[in-house]
Amino acid sequence: MTAATDYTLAELCIVAASKAFESDGEVLATGIGVIPRLAASLAMKTTNPDLMMTDSEAWLLSEPNPLGKRADDFVPAAETWMGFSRIFDNVWSGRRHAMLGPTQIDKFGQTNTSALGGTYDAPKVMMLGARGFPGNSISHPNSFFVPSHNTRVFMDGECDFVSSVGYNPARLPKGHSLDDIDIRLVVTDLCVMDFGGPDHQVRLVSLHPGVTAEQVQENTGYPVVIPEEVAVTAAPTQEQLDIIAAMDPHNQRAYQIKDNPPGDRS
Amino acid sequence: MPALKLDASLIHADRADTRGVCQIAGPDHYMDDWFARAADKTYVSCDELVDTAFFHDPVQARMVHWERSQTTGVVPVAGGAHPTSCSPMYGFDVPHFKAYTASAKDEAGFKGYLDKHLGASEEEYQQSVGGLDAIRAIELPTY
């Protein structure tokens, strides 16, 4: 497959994020938000057909649903009832990989989806809440998507509110070790990272075309381990772009990263 | 982690009979069965009160997710899930949620919201949001 030359940064991120799911085998892929959901859909339709996905409501689908309004005669490919309650049965089994976009991610890989600033009783900003994240993060792999890589998201110090478990020995639940925590890929508008550095430090995996390692470090509030050789994030193929377009017929992906920039910024 | 002990659960079902057999006909009953079991008392409002014979059809009985001994009382309130949804009958009211959320920054705050919508009765509440027909016309969400 030859790489396309005309693609958006959102499409590059979708393809990069889909790699998170390619070696997962038969697990429930939960992509929360447009880019993670399209990434999981792309993986299910290409590199990992064993993936399972829901319709975001109550059914497992053997084919992912396109995003947004569908034609009146559209029939979802439901294969199994999967109400909300059953998601928890799945979570405890560990056969799930979720990808979502936390508001803060600290150097331990702990994240915050709950509250910013102020105090516990009176935060400055209330967000979605920790929801299932504590249980998810101790039970199954998780990946993150960050549409704007900056030092407010990747902040100095610890998250204002810790919603998910990271590689922080001081906060490990009783009876657990750091090996129980499995943070996979962190895909941003600048690069792909993981927590594969020494002592689970965040590490640069690939740079998006036209982005430098210095830019990544400047926009991260803690040290990023930068290997000597850093790959450039692979451009989408035309086949991947066609699948993404079919899964996102209303082009919601164009609104996920500010100003919808091109994928190659060199 | 210790279990949360609830004094009471308030649940809205699609249909129920007077003995507390409750049907949730949408694709997901979420954690309503757990709520019913966790609480000392479970009060269920329903869009439609039906005769017990309605459940003699196994297709209908299959959508009953807890036994009637878990239901303390039943009250028929058509449209009673508003502003949330009662799938497959009606969806949730997004503009209403937005107005409610925005009230957090209004001068009048939550009281302003209450004054506008919560009248002396369910009837007054429903009138303030356009009436039962408007509630039942709210489209189901697309995910």
Coordinates of C-alpha atoms in Angstrom, one line a residue:
Chain A
M1 CA 0.0 0.0 0.0
T2 CA 1.4 3.4 -0.9
A3 CA 1.0 6.3 1.5
A4 CA -1.4 9.1 0.6
T5 CA 0.0 12.6 0.2
D6 CA -3.2 14.5 0.9
Y7 CA -4.6 13.8 4.3
T8 CA -5.6 15.7 7.4
L9 CA -4.0 15.6 10.8
A10 CA -7.2 14.1 12.2
E11 CA -6.9 11.3 9.7
L12 CA -3.2 10.8 10.6
C13 CA -4.2 10.5 14.2
I14 CA -7.0 8.0 13.5
V15 CA -4.5 5.8 11.6
A16 CA -1.9 6.2 14.4
A17 CA -4.4 5.5 17.1
S18 CA -5.8 2.4 15.3
K19 CA -2.4 0.8 15.8
A20 CA -3.2 0.7 19.5
F21 CA -5.8 -2.0 18.8
E22 CA -4.0 -4.1 16.1
S23 CA -2.5 -6.7 18.4
D24 CA -5.3 -6.9 20.9
G25 CA -7.0 -10.0 19.7
E26 CA -10.6 -10.6 20.7
V27 CA -11.3 -7.7 23.1
L28 CA -14.0 -5.0 23.4
A29 CA -12.6 -1.8 21.8
T30 CA -14.2 1.3 23.4
G31 CA -13.3 4.5 21.5
I32 CA -14.8 7.5 23.3
G33 CA -15.0 10.5 21.0
V34 CA -14.8 10.8 17.3
I35 CA -11.1 10.0 16.6
P36 CA -10.8 7.1 19.1
R37 CA -14.1 5.6 17.8
L38 CA -12.9 5.9 14.2
A39 CA -9.5 4.4 15.2
A40 CA -11.2 1.4 16.7
S41 CA -13.5 1.1 13.7
L42 CA -10.5 1.2 11.3
A43 CA -8.6 -1.4 13.3
M44 CA -11.7 -3.7 13.3
K45 CA -12.1 -3.3 9.5
T46 CA -8.4 -3.8 8.7
T47 CA -5.7 -5.0 11.1
N48 CA -7.8 -6.8 13.8
P49 CA -11.2 -8.2 12.6
D50 CA -11.5 -10.0 16.0
L51 CA -12.1 -6.8 17.8
M52 CA -15.6 -6.3 19.4
M53 CA -17.4 -2.9 19.3
T54 CA -20.7 -1.7 20.6
D55 CA -23.2 0.7 19.1
S56 CA -22.5 2.9 22.1
E57 CA -25.9 1.9 23.5
A58 CA -26.8 -1.7 24.1
W59 CA -25.6 -4.0 21.3
L60 CA -22.3 -5.5 20.2
L61 CA -21.9 -5.1 16.4
S62 CA -20.1 -7.4 14.0
E63 CA -19.6 -4.4 11.8
P64 CA -19.0 -0.9 13.3
N65 CA -21.7 1.7 12.8
P66 CA -20.8 4.8 10.7
L67 CA -20.9 7.9 12.9
G68 CA -23.9 10.3 13.0
K69 CA -27.3 10.1 11.4
R70 CA -27.8 7.1 9.2
A71 CA -30.3 6.4 6.5
D72 CA -33.8 5.3 7.7
D73 CA -33.3 1.9 6.2
F74 CA -29.9 1.3 7.8
V75 CA -29.7 -1.9 9.8
P76 CA -27.0 -2.1 12.4
A77 CA -25.1 -5.5 12.5
A78 CA -26.1 -6.4 16.0
E79 CA -24.7 -9.7 17.2
T80 CA -25.0 -9.7 21.0
W81 CA -27.0 -7.8 23.6
M82 CA -24.5 -5.7 25.6
G83 CA -26.4 -3.4 28.0
F84 CA -24.5 -1.0 30.2
S85 CA -24.5 -3.4 33.2
R86 CA -22.7 -6.1 31.1
I87 CA -19.9 -3.7 30.3
F88 CA -18.8 -4.1 33.9
D89 CA -18.8 -7.9 33.6
N90 CA -16.5 -7.4 30.6
V91 CA -14.3 -4.9 32.4
W92 CA -13.5 -7.3 35.3
S93 CA -12.4 -9.9 32.8
G94 CA -9.8 -7.5 31.4
R95 CA -10.9 -8.2 27.8
R96 CA -11.3 -4.6 26.9
H97 CA -9.2 -1.7 25.6
A98 CA -10.5 1.8 25.9
M99 CA -9.3 5.0 24.3
L100 CA -10.4 8.4 25.5
G101 CA -9.2 12.0 25.9
P102 CA -8.5 13.0 29.5
T103 CA -8.2 16.7 30.4
Q104 CA -5.0 16.1 32.3
I105 CA -2.3 13.4 32.1
D106 CA 0.5 13.6 34.6
K107 CA 4.0 12.1 34.5
F108 CA 2.8 8.8 36.1
G109 CA 0.1 8.4 33.4
Q110 CA -2.6 9.2 35.9
T111 CA -5.4 11.1 34.3
N112 CA -8.1 13.6 35.3
T113 CA -11.6 13.6 33.9
S114 CA -13.2 15.0 37.0
A115 CA -12.4 18.4 38.3
L116 CA -10.0 21.3 37.9
G117 CA -8.7 23.8 40.4
G118 CA -10.2 24.9 43.7
T119 CA -10.8 22.3 46.3
Y120 CA -12.3 18.8 46.4
D121 CA -15.5 20.3 47.8
A122 CA -15.6 23.3 45.5
P123 CA -13.6 22.8 42.3
K124 CA -13.2 25.6 39.9
V125 CA -14.5 23.4 37.0
M126 CA -16.5 20.3 37.3
M127 CA -16.1 17.9 34.4
L128 CA -17.6 14.5 33.4
G129 CA -16.4 12.7 36.6
A130 CA -14.1 9.7 37.1
R131 CA -17.0 7.4 36.0
G132 CA -15.7 4.0 35.2
F133 CA -12.1 5.1 34.9
P134 CA -10.8 3.8 38.3
G135 CA -12.0 0.3 37.6
N136 CA -11.1 0.4 33.9
S137 CA -7.5 1.5 34.6
I138 CA -6.8 -1.3 37.1
S139 CA -8.6 -3.9 35.0
H140 CA -7.7 -3.5 31.4
P141 CA -5.4 -1.6 28.9
N142 CA -6.2 2.1 28.2
S143 CA -4.9 4.5 25.5
F144 CA -5.3 8.3 25.3
F145 CA -6.0 10.7 22.5
V146 CA -5.1 14.4 23.1
P147 CA -6.3 16.8 20.4
S148 CA -4.1 19.7 21.7
H149 CA -0.7 18.7 23.1
N150 CA 0.2 21.4 25.7
T151 CA 1.5 21.8 29.2
R152 CA -2.1 22.2 30.6
V153 CA -2.9 18.7 29.6
F154 CA 0.6 17.2 30.2
M155 CA 1.0 19.3 33.3
D156 CA 3.8 19.6 35.9
G157 CA 3.0 17.8 39.2
E158 CA 0.2 15.5 39.9
C159 CA -3.4 15.7 38.4
D160 CA -5.8 18.0 40.3
F161 CA -8.0 14.9 40.7
V162 CA -6.7 11.4 40.0
S163 CA -9.4 9.6 38.0
S164 CA -7.4 6.7 36.7
V165 CA -4.5 4.6 38.1
G166 CA -1.1 5.3 36.6
Y167 CA 2.5 4.2 37.3
N168 CA 2.6 5.9 40.7
P169 CA 3.8 3.5 43.4
A170 CA 2.5 5.9 46.1
R171 CA -1.1 5.4 44.9
L172 CA -1.1 1.7 44.1
P173 CA -4.2 0.0 45.5
K174 CA -3.4 -2.7 48.1
G175 CA -2.3 -6.0 46.6
H176 CA -1.4 -4.5 43.2
S177 CA 1.9 -4.0 41.5
L178 CA 2.8 -1.6 38.7
D179 CA 2.7 -4.6 36.3
D180 CA -1.1 -4.6 36.7
I181 CA -1.3 -1.2 35.0
D182 CA -1.3 -1.2 31.2
I183 CA -1.3 2.2 29.5
R184 CA -0.7 1.7 25.8
L185 CA -0.5 4.6 23.3
V186 CA -0.8 8.3 23.8
V187 CA -1.7 9.9 20.5
T188 CA -1.7 13.7 20.2
D189 CA -1.8 16.3 17.5
L190 CA 2.1 16.4 17.7
C191 CA 3.2 12.8 18.2
V192 CA 2.7 9.3 19.5
M193 CA 4.0 8.4 22.9
D194 CA 3.9 5.5 25.4
F195 CA 5.0 4.9 29.0
G196 CA 7.9 2.6 27.9
G197 CA 10.8 4.7 29.2
P198 CA 12.9 3.8 32.2
D199 CA 10.6 3.4 35.3
H200 CA 7.6 3.9 33.1
Q201 CA 8.5 7.4 32.0
V202 CA 6.7 8.8 29.1
R203 CA 8.6 8.1 25.8
L204 CA 8.4 9.5 22.3
V205 CA 7.3 6.7 19.8
S206 CA 6.9 8.7 16.6
L207 CA 6.7 12.4 15.5
H208 CA 3.9 13.5 13.1
P209 CA 5.4 14.9 9.8
G210 CA 6.9 18.3 10.4
V211 CA 7.0 18.2 14.2
T212 CA 10.2 18.2 16.2
A213 CA 11.1 16.4 19.4
E214 CA 11.9 19.8 20.9
Q215 CA 8.3 20.9 20.2
V216 CA 7.0 17.8 22.0
Q217 CA 9.2 18.5 25.0
E218 CA 8.3 22.2 25.1
N219 CA 4.6 21.3 25.2
T220 CA 5.0 18.6 27.9
G221 CA 5.3 19.7 31.6
Y222 CA 7.7 16.8 32.5
P223 CA 10.6 15.1 30.8
V224 CA 9.9 13.0 27.7
V225 CA 12.3 10.2 27.0
I226 CA 13.5 10.8 23.5
P227 CA 15.2 7.8 21.8
E228 CA 18.1 8.4 19.4
E229 CA 16.1 7.3 16.5
V230 CA 12.5 8.5 16.4
A231 CA 10.3 7.4 13.5
V232 CA 7.9 9.6 11.6
T233 CA 4.2 8.6 12.1
A234 CA 3.2 6.6 9.1
A235 CA 1.0 8.5 6.6
P236 CA -2.5 6.9 5.9
T237 CA -2.9 4.7 2.8
Q238 CA -5.6 5.5 0.4
E239 CA -7.4 2.3 1.5
Q240 CA -7.4 3.6 5.1
L241 CA -8.6 7.0 4.1
D242 CA -11.5 5.4 2.1
I243 CA -12.6 3.3 5.1
I244 CA -12.4 6.4 7.4
A245 CA -14.5 8.4 5.0
A246 CA -17.1 5.6 4.8
M247 CA -17.2 5.3 8.7
D248 CA -17.5 9.1 9.0
P249 CA -19.9 10.2 6.3
H250 CA -20.7 13.6 7.9
N251 CA -17.0 14.4 8.3
Q252 CA -17.2 14.9 12.1
R253 CA -13.4 14.3 12.1
A254 CA -12.8 17.7 10.5
Y255 CA -14.0 19.3 13.8
Q256 CA -11.8 17.4 16.3
I257 CA -8.5 19.3 16.0
K258 CA -8.5 23.1 15.9
D259 CA -8.6 24.4 12.3
N260 CA -8.4 20.9 10.9
P261 CA -4.8 21.2 9.8
P262 CA -3.1 19.0 7.1
G263 CA -1.4 15.8 8.3
D264 CA 2.1 16.9 7.0
R265 CA 3.2 20.2 8.5
S266 CA 6.8 20.1 7.2
Chain B
M1 CA -15.7 -1.4 48.7
P2 CA -18.8 -1.5 50.9
A3 CA -22.2 -1.6 49.1
L4 CA -24.2 1.7 48.9
K5 CA -27.4 1.2 50.8
L6 CA -30.2 3.2 49.3
D7 CA -33.3 4.2 51.2
A8 CA -35.3 4.5 48.1
S9 CA -35.0 4.1 44.3
L10 CA -37.1 6.1 41.9
I11 CA -37.4 4.4 38.5
H12 CA -39.4 5.1 35.4
A13 CA -40.5 2.1 33.4
D14 CA -42.3 1.8 30.1
R15 CA -45.1 -0.3 31.5
A16 CA -46.1 -1.8 34.8
D17 CA -49.1 -3.5 36.4
T18 CA -50.5 -2.6 39.8
R19 CA -48.6 -5.4 41.6
G20 CA -45.2 -4.0 40.5
V21 CA -44.4 -6.1 37.5
C22 CA -42.3 -3.5 35.5
Q23 CA -41.3 -3.6 31.9
I24 CA -38.4 -1.7 30.4
A25 CA -38.7 -2.1 26.7
G26 CA -35.8 0.0 25.4
P27 CA -32.6 -1.8 24.4
D28 CA -30.9 -1.1 27.7
H29 CA -32.4 -1.1 31.2
Y30 CA -29.0 0.2 32.5
M31 CA -28.6 -0.5 36.2
D32 CA -32.3 -0.1 37.1
D33 CA -32.5 -3.7 38.3
W34 CA -29.6 -3.1 40.6
F35 CA -31.2 0.1 41.9
A36 CA -34.4 -1.8 42.6
R37 CA -32.5 -4.5 44.6
A38 CA -30.2 -2.0 46.4
A39 CA -33.0 0.1 47.9
D40 CA -35.3 -0.5 50.8
K41 CA -38.1 1.0 48.9
T42 CA -38.5 1.1 45.1
Y43 CA -41.1 3.4 43.6
V44 CA -41.8 3.1 39.9
S45 CA -43.5 5.5 37.6
C46 CA -44.6 4.1 34.2
D47 CA -45.7 5.5 30.9
E48 CA -48.5 3.0 30.7
L49 CA -50.3 1.0 33.4
V50 CA -51.3 -2.4 32.0
D51 CA -53.3 -5.4 33.1
T52 CA -51.3 -8.4 34.4
A53 CA -52.4 -10.4 31.4
F54 CA -50.2 -8.1 29.3
F55 CA -47.2 -10.1 30.6
H56 CA -48.6 -13.5 29.7
D57 CA -46.9 -13.0 26.3
P58 CA -43.4 -14.2 26.9
V59 CA -42.0 -11.6 24.5
Q60 CA -43.3 -8.9 26.9
A61 CA -42.3 -10.8 30.1
R62 CA -38.8 -11.2 28.8
M63 CA -38.4 -7.4 29.2
V64 CA -39.1 -7.5 32.9
H65 CA -35.8 -7.2 34.7
W66 CA -36.7 -7.7 38.4
E67 CA -39.4 -9.5 40.3
R68 CA -42.4 -7.6 41.7
S69 CA -41.3 -8.2 45.3
Q70 CA -38.6 -5.6 44.6
T71 CA -41.2 -3.0 43.7
T72 CA -42.8 -1.1 46.6
G73 CA -45.3 1.1 44.6
V74 CA -46.3 2.0 41.1
V75 CA -47.7 5.2 39.7
P76 CA -48.8 5.9 36.1
V77 CA -47.2 9.0 34.8
A78 CA -47.2 9.2 31.0
G79 CA -44.2 11.1 29.8
G80 CA -42.7 10.7 33.3
A81 CA -39.2 10.1 32.2
H82 CA -38.8 13.7 30.9
P83 CA -36.2 15.3 30.5
T84 CA -34.6 11.8 30.3
S85 CA -35.6 9.2 27.8
C86 CA -38.0 6.3 27.8
S87 CA -36.8 4.3 24.8
P88 CA -38.4 3.2 22.5
M89 CA -41.2 5.7 23.2
Y90 CA -39.3 9.0 23.3
G91 CA -35.7 10.3 23.5
F92 CA -34.1 12.8 26.0
D93 CA -34.7 16.5 25.7
V94 CA -31.3 18.0 24.8
P95 CA -32.4 21.7 24.8
H96 CA -34.0 21.2 28.2
F97 CA -30.7 19.7 29.6
K98 CA -28.8 22.7 28.1
A99 CA -31.1 25.2 29.7
Y100 CA -30.9 23.3 33.0
T101 CA -27.0 23.3 32.9
A102 CA -26.9 27.0 31.9
S103 CA -29.0 27.8 35.0
A104 CA -25.9 27.1 37.0
K105 CA -24.5 30.4 35.7
D106 CA -27.8 32.4 35.8
E107 CA -28.4 35.0 38.4
A108 CA -31.5 33.1 39.5
G109 CA -29.7 29.8 39.4
F110 CA -31.4 26.5 40.3
K111 CA -34.3 28.5 41.8
G112 CA -34.9 30.1 38.5
Y113 CA -35.1 26.7 36.8
L114 CA -37.5 25.4 39.5
D115 CA -39.7 28.5 39.2
K116 CA -40.0 28.1 35.5
H117 CA -40.7 24.4 35.4
L118 CA -41.7 22.8 38.7
G119 CA -45.3 23.7 39.2
A120 CA -47.6 22.2 41.8
S121 CA -48.1 19.0 39.7
E122 CA -46.7 16.8 37.0
E123 CA -49.3 18.3 34.7
E124 CA -47.9 21.8 35.3
Y125 CA -44.4 20.6 34.8
Q126 CA -45.3 18.9 31.5
Q127 CA -47.2 22.0 30.3
S128 CA -44.0 24.0 31.0
V129 CA -42.0 21.8 28.6
G130 CA -44.6 21.7 25.8
G131 CA -47.0 19.0 27.0
L132 CA -47.2 15.2 26.7
D133 CA -47.4 15.1 22.9
A134 CA -44.2 17.2 22.7
I135 CA -42.5 14.9 25.1
R136 CA -43.6 11.8 23.2
A137 CA -42.4 13.4 19.9
I138 CA -38.8 13.7 21.1
E139 CA -36.6 11.8 18.7
L140 CA -34.5 8.8 19.9
P141 CA -30.8 9.6 19.9
T142 CA -28.3 8.4 17.3
Y143 CA -25.0 7.2 18.8

